[in-house]
Short mmCIF file of C-alpha atoms in Angstrom, two decimals:
data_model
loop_
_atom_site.label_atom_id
_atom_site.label_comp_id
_atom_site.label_asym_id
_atom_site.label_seq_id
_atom_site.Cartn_x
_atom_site.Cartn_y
_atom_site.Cartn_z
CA UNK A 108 -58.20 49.30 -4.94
CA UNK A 109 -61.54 50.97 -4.05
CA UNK A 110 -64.07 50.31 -6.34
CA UNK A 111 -67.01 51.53 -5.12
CA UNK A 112 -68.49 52.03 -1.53
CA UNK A 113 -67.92 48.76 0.81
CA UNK A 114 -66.25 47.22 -2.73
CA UNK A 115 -62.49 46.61 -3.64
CA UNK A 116 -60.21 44.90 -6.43
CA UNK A 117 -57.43 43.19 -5.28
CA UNK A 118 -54.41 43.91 -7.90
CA UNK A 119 -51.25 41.72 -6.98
CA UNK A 120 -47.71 41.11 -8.03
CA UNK A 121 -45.39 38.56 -6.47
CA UNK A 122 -42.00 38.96 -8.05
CA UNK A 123 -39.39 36.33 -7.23
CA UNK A 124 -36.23 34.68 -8.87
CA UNK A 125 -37.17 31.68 -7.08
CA UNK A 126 -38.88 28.42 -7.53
CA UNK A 127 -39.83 29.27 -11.19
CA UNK A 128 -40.01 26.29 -12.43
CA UNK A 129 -43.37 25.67 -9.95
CA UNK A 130 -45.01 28.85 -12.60
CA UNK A 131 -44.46 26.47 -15.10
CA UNK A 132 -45.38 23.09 -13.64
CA UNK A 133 -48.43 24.55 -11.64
CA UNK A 134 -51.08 25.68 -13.07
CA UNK A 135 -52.54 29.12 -11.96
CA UNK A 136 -55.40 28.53 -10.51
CA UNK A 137 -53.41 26.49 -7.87
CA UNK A 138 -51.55 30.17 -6.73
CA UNK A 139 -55.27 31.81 -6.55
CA UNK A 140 -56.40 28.49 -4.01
CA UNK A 141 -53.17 30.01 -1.51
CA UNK A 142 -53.97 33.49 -2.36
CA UNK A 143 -57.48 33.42 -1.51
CA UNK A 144 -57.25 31.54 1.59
CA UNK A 145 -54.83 34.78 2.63
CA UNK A 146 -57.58 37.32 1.31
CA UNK A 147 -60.31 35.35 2.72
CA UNK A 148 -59.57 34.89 6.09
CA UNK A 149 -59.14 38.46 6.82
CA UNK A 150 -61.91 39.48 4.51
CA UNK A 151 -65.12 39.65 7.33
CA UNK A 152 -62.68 41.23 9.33
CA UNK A 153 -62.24 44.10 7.16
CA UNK A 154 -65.19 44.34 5.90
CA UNK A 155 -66.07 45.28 10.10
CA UNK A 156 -63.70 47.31 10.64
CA UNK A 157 -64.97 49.62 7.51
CA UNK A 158 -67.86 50.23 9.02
CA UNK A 159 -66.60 51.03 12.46
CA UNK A 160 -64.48 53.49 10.65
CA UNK A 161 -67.46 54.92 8.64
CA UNK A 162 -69.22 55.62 12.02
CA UNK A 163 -66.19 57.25 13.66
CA UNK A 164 -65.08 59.27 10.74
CA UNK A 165 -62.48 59.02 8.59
CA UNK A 166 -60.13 61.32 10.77
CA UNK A 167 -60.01 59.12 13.42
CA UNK A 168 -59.12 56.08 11.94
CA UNK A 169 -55.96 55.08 14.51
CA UNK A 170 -57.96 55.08 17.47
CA UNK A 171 -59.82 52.02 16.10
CA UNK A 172 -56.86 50.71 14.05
CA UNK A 173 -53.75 49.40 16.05
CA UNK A 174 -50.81 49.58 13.45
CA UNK A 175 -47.28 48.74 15.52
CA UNK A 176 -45.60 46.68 13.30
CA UNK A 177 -43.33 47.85 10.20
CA UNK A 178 -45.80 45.55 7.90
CA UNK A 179 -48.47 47.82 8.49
CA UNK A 180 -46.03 50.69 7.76
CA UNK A 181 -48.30 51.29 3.90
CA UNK A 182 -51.48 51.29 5.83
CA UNK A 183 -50.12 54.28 7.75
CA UNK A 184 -48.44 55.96 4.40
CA UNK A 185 -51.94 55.38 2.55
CA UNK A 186 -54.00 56.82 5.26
CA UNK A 187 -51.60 59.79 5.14
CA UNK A 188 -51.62 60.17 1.77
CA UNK A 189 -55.44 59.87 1.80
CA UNK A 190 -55.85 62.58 4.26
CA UNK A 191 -53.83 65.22 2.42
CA UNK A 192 -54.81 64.80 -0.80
CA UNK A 193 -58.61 63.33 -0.37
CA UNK A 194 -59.64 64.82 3.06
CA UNK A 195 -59.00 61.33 4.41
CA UNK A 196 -61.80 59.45 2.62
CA UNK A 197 -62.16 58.50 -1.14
CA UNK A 198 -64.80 61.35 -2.75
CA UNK A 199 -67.23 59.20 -4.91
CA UNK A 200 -69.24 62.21 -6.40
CA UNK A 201 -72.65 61.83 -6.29
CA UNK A 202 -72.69 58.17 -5.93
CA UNK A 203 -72.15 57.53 -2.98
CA UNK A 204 -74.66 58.73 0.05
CA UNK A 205 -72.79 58.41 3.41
CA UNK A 206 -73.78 54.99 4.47
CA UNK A 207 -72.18 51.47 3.05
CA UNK A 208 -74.80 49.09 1.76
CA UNK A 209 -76.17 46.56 4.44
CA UNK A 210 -73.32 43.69 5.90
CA UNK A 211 -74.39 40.34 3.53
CA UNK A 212 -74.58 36.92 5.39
CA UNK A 213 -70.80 35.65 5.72
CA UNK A 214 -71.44 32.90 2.75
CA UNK A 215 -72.00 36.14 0.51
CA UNK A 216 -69.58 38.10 1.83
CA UNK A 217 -67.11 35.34 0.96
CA UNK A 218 -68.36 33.81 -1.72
CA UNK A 219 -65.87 32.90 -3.73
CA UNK A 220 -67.30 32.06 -6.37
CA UNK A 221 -69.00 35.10 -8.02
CA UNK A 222 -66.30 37.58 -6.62
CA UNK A 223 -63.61 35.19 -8.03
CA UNK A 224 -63.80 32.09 -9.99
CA UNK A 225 -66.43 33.47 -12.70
CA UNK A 226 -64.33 36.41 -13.81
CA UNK A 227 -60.75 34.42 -13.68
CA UNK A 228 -60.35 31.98 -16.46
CA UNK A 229 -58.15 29.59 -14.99
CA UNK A 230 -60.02 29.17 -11.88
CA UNK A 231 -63.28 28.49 -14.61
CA UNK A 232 -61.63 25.86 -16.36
CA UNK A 233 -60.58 24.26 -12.95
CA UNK A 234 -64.04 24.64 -11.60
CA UNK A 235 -65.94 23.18 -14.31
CA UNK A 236 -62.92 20.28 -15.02
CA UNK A 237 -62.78 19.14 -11.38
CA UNK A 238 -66.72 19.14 -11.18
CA UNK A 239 -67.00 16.86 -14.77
CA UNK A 240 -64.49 15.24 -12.87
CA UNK A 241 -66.49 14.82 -9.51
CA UNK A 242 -69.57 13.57 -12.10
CA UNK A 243 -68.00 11.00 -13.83
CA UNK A 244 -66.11 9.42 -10.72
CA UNK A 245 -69.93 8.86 -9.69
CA UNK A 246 -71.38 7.85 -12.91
CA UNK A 247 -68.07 5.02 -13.09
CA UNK A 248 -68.63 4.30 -9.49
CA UNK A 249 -72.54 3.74 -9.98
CA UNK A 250 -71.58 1.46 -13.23
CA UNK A 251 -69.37 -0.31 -11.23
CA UNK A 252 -71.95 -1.28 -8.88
CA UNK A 253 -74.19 -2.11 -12.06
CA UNK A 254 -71.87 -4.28 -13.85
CA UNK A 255 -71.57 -6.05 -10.54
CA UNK A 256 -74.95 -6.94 -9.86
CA UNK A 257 -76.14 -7.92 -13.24
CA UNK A 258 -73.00 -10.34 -13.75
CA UNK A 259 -73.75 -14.18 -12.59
CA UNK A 260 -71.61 -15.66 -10.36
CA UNK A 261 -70.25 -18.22 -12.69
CA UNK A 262 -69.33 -15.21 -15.24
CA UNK A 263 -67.38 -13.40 -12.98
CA UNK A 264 -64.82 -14.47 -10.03
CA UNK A 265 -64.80 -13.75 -6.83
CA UNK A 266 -62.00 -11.57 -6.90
CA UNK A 267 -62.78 -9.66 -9.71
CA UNK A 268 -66.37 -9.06 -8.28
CA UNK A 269 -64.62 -7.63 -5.17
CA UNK A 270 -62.30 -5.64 -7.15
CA UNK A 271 -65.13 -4.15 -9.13
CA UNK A 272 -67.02 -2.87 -5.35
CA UNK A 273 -63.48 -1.77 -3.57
CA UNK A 274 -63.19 0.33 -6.95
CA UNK A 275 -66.76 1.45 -6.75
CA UNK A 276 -66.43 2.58 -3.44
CA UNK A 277 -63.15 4.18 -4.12
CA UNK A 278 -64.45 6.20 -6.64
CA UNK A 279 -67.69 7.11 -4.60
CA UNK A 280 -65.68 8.39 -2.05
CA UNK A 281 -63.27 10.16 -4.29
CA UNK A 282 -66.35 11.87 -6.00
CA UNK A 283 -67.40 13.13 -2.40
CA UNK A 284 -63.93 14.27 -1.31
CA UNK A 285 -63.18 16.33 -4.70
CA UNK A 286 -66.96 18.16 -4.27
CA UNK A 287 -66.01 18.72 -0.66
CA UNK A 288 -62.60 20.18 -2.09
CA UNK A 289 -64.20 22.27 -4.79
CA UNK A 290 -67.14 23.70 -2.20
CA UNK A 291 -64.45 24.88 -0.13
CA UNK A 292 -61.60 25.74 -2.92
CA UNK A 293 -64.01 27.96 -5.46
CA UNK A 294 -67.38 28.30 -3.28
CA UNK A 295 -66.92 29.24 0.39
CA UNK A 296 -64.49 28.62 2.97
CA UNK A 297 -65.58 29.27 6.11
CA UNK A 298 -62.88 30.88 9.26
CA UNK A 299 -63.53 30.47 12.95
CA UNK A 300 -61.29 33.45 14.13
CA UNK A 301 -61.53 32.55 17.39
CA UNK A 302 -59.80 29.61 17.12
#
């Protein structure tokens, strides 16, 4: 849904009579990490392709757009419906003045974070819960090492004392992993469309 020039709302419904039991096992934020890697990878691409369609007019949308298959058939029955009852473009009033605002750096564009995980509350809780998380697998880690090297020899064996760094390290490296995860799951995921 348009909100405002070079801005949109994404308002979704998935009704099924399958699988749900997963509704009630996974938690939500879980269906927004899918759902936003869908949105997300197309998202630069869109936001393109409005301005080529700014600068050729709103009337001449196909020639830029190539619609063949029947899953584009409600961009064809929106653009219809848009040019018979709006003229073919949305009419803002007075606040809009003919040109979209300036195309942000990609890690703005599709940052996730401010158009996303601040205004859902599920992907907030998730955010800030995996990132104590993310903290105190470091703290433990860094106490591990601690405990460790202040022990004597004699106090400690030598298994135990190797238990205590393979844990340390574990939970190091799990600490890195989950911000790596959360970076890419409520920050920015970067596409290579190329590829």
């Amino acid at each position: 849904m348009p909100v405002s020039p070079g801005n949109s709302r994404v308002m979704m419904i998935s009704p099924r009579n399958y699988n749900i039991w997963m509704d009630r096992l996974l938690p939500r934020w879980m269906f927004h990490t899918v759902q936003n890697l869908v949105i997300d990878s197309d998202l630069y691409l869109l936001h393109v392709e409005e301005k080529k369609i700014m600068e050729a007019g709103p009337s001449n949308w196909q020639k830029l757009c190539f619609v063949p298959t029947k899953s584009d058939a409600n961009v064809v029955a929106f653009r219809k419906w848009l040019k018979i009852y709006a003229g073919g473009q949305i009419d803002w009033g007075n606040k809009f003045t003919g040109s979209l605002p300036p195309t942000p750096p990609r890690e703005q564009l599709m940052d996730r974070y401010w158009s996303h995980v601040v205004n859902c509350s599920s992907c907030n809780a998730a955010y800030k819960g995996l990132n104590a998380l993310a903290v105190s697998l470091q703290v433990f880690s860094f106490a591990l090492v601690a405990i460790v090297g202040a022990t004597k020899q004699a106090m400690i064996s030598m298994a135990a004392r190797n238990t205590l760094v393979i844990a340390a390290v574990l939970c190091f490296v799990g600490s890195k992993w989950l911000s790596h995860f959360i970076y890419k799951t409520f920050r920015y995921h970067g596409y290579n469309h190329a590829s």
